[in-house]
Amino acid sequence: MKTKHRCRTYFKISGDFKPESIINVLGIEPSSIKRKGDQFTRLNQKRTYEFTTLEIGNNEEYNVEVDVMIEKTIYELKTKVKELKELKIKYPDIGYI
């Protein structure tokens, strides 16, 4: 019996910024936005996000080759290298994952 493996790929930008400022520069709609200060519940406890995160190209599939998923994730970002470098200069505390 074959086991199905689950894999998730995404590009994440995190730091202290307004999501709209990043979205406007990149012109890409993120698959997920979590804003600094927003509350969420985990293990029945209320918590607060300590920083803002944007996820772009969130792909979740079964039985795929990782390089194919990564290509799908970064497809839109390949033409945004200049903009990403400019954002890193403008917001030095942001990180990319």
Short mmCIF file of C-alpha atoms in Angstrom, two decimals:
data_model
loop_
_atom_site.label_atom_id
_atom_site.label_comp_id
_atom_site.label_asym_id
_atom_site.label_seq_id
_atom_site.Cartn_x
_atom_site.Cartn_y
_atom_site.Cartn_z
CA MET A 1 0.00 0.00 0.00
CA LYS A 2 1.35 3.42 -0.97
CA THR A 3 1.45 6.19 1.57
CA LYS A 4 0.36 9.63 0.45
CA HIS A 5 2.76 12.33 1.51
CA ARG A 6 1.62 15.85 2.10
CA CYS A 7 3.82 18.78 1.18
CA ARG A 8 3.27 22.53 1.50
CA THR A 9 5.33 25.26 -0.14
CA TYR A 10 4.95 29.01 0.24
CA PHE A 11 6.91 32.26 0.27
CA LYS A 12 6.49 34.22 3.47
CA ILE A 13 7.32 37.84 4.24
CA SER A 14 7.27 38.74 7.92
CA GLY A 15 8.03 41.81 10.00
CA ASP A 16 6.55 45.08 11.19
CA PHE A 17 4.79 46.58 8.16
CA LYS A 18 1.34 47.32 6.78
CA PRO A 19 0.36 44.48 4.42
CA GLU A 20 -1.02 46.93 1.86
CA SER A 21 2.40 48.53 1.43
CA ILE A 22 3.90 45.20 0.34
CA ILE A 23 0.89 44.13 -1.74
CA ASN A 24 0.86 47.44 -3.64
CA VAL A 25 4.55 47.16 -4.54
CA LEU A 26 4.43 43.51 -5.60
CA GLY A 27 1.00 43.58 -7.20
CA ILE A 28 0.38 40.02 -5.99
CA GLU A 29 -2.55 39.01 -3.81
CA PRO A 30 -1.26 36.93 -0.89
CA SER A 31 -2.84 33.60 -0.02
CA SER A 32 -2.73 34.49 3.68
CA ILE A 33 -2.40 37.67 5.76
CA LYS A 34 -1.84 37.79 9.52
CA ARG A 35 -1.57 41.26 11.01
CA LYS A 36 0.53 42.26 13.99
CA GLY A 37 -1.79 42.73 16.97
CA ASP A 38 -4.58 40.49 15.65
CA GLN A 39 -5.74 37.85 18.08
CA PHE A 40 -6.07 34.12 17.49
CA THR A 41 -6.83 31.09 19.64
CA ARG A 42 -4.37 28.24 20.08
CA LEU A 43 -4.82 25.41 22.54
CA ASN A 44 -7.83 27.23 24.00
CA GLN A 45 -5.72 30.30 24.81
CA LYS A 46 -6.05 33.72 23.24
CA ARG A 47 -2.81 34.94 21.72
CA THR A 48 -1.67 37.94 19.68
CA TYR A 49 0.43 37.95 16.54
CA GLU A 50 3.75 39.62 17.31
CA PHE A 51 4.45 40.54 13.68
CA THR A 52 2.72 40.73 10.31
CA THR A 53 3.07 37.90 7.79
CA LEU A 54 2.08 37.52 4.17
CA GLU A 55 2.13 34.12 2.49
CA ILE A 56 2.34 34.05 -1.29
CA GLY A 57 1.79 31.05 -3.53
CA ASN A 58 0.62 28.66 -0.85
CA ASN A 59 0.54 25.25 -2.52
CA GLU A 60 -0.54 22.12 -0.71
CA GLU A 61 -0.69 18.89 -2.66
CA TYR A 62 -0.25 15.15 -2.29
CA ASN A 63 2.28 12.93 -4.07
CA VAL A 64 4.09 15.64 -5.98
CA GLU A 65 7.69 16.47 -6.63
CA VAL A 66 8.88 19.28 -4.38
CA ASP A 67 10.69 21.11 -7.19
CA VAL A 68 7.40 21.32 -9.13
CA MET A 69 5.63 22.77 -6.09
CA ILE A 70 8.40 25.29 -5.49
CA GLU A 71 8.18 26.39 -9.12
CA LYS A 72 4.41 26.97 -8.70
CA THR A 73 5.06 28.93 -5.51
CA ILE A 74 7.65 31.29 -6.95
CA TYR A 75 6.16 31.61 -10.44
CA GLU A 76 4.71 35.09 -9.82
CA LEU A 77 7.71 36.20 -7.78
CA LYS A 78 10.31 35.56 -10.50
CA THR A 79 9.54 38.91 -12.10
CA LYS A 80 9.52 40.73 -8.72
CA VAL A 81 13.17 40.37 -7.69
CA LYS A 82 13.84 44.12 -8.06
CA GLU A 83 10.76 44.99 -6.00
CA LEU A 84 11.66 42.47 -3.28
CA LYS A 85 15.16 43.97 -3.00
CA GLU A 86 13.67 47.48 -2.75
CA LEU A 87 11.26 46.32 -0.03
CA LYS A 88 14.15 44.83 1.94
CA ILE A 89 15.92 48.22 1.83
CA LYS A 90 12.75 50.13 2.78
CA TYR A 91 11.81 47.65 5.56
CA PRO A 92 15.14 46.27 6.83
CA ASP A 93 13.45 44.24 9.59
CA ILE A 94 11.35 42.13 7.21
CA GLY A 95 12.37 38.57 6.57
CA TYR A 96 11.71 36.20 3.72
CA ILE A 97 11.09 32.50 4.24
#
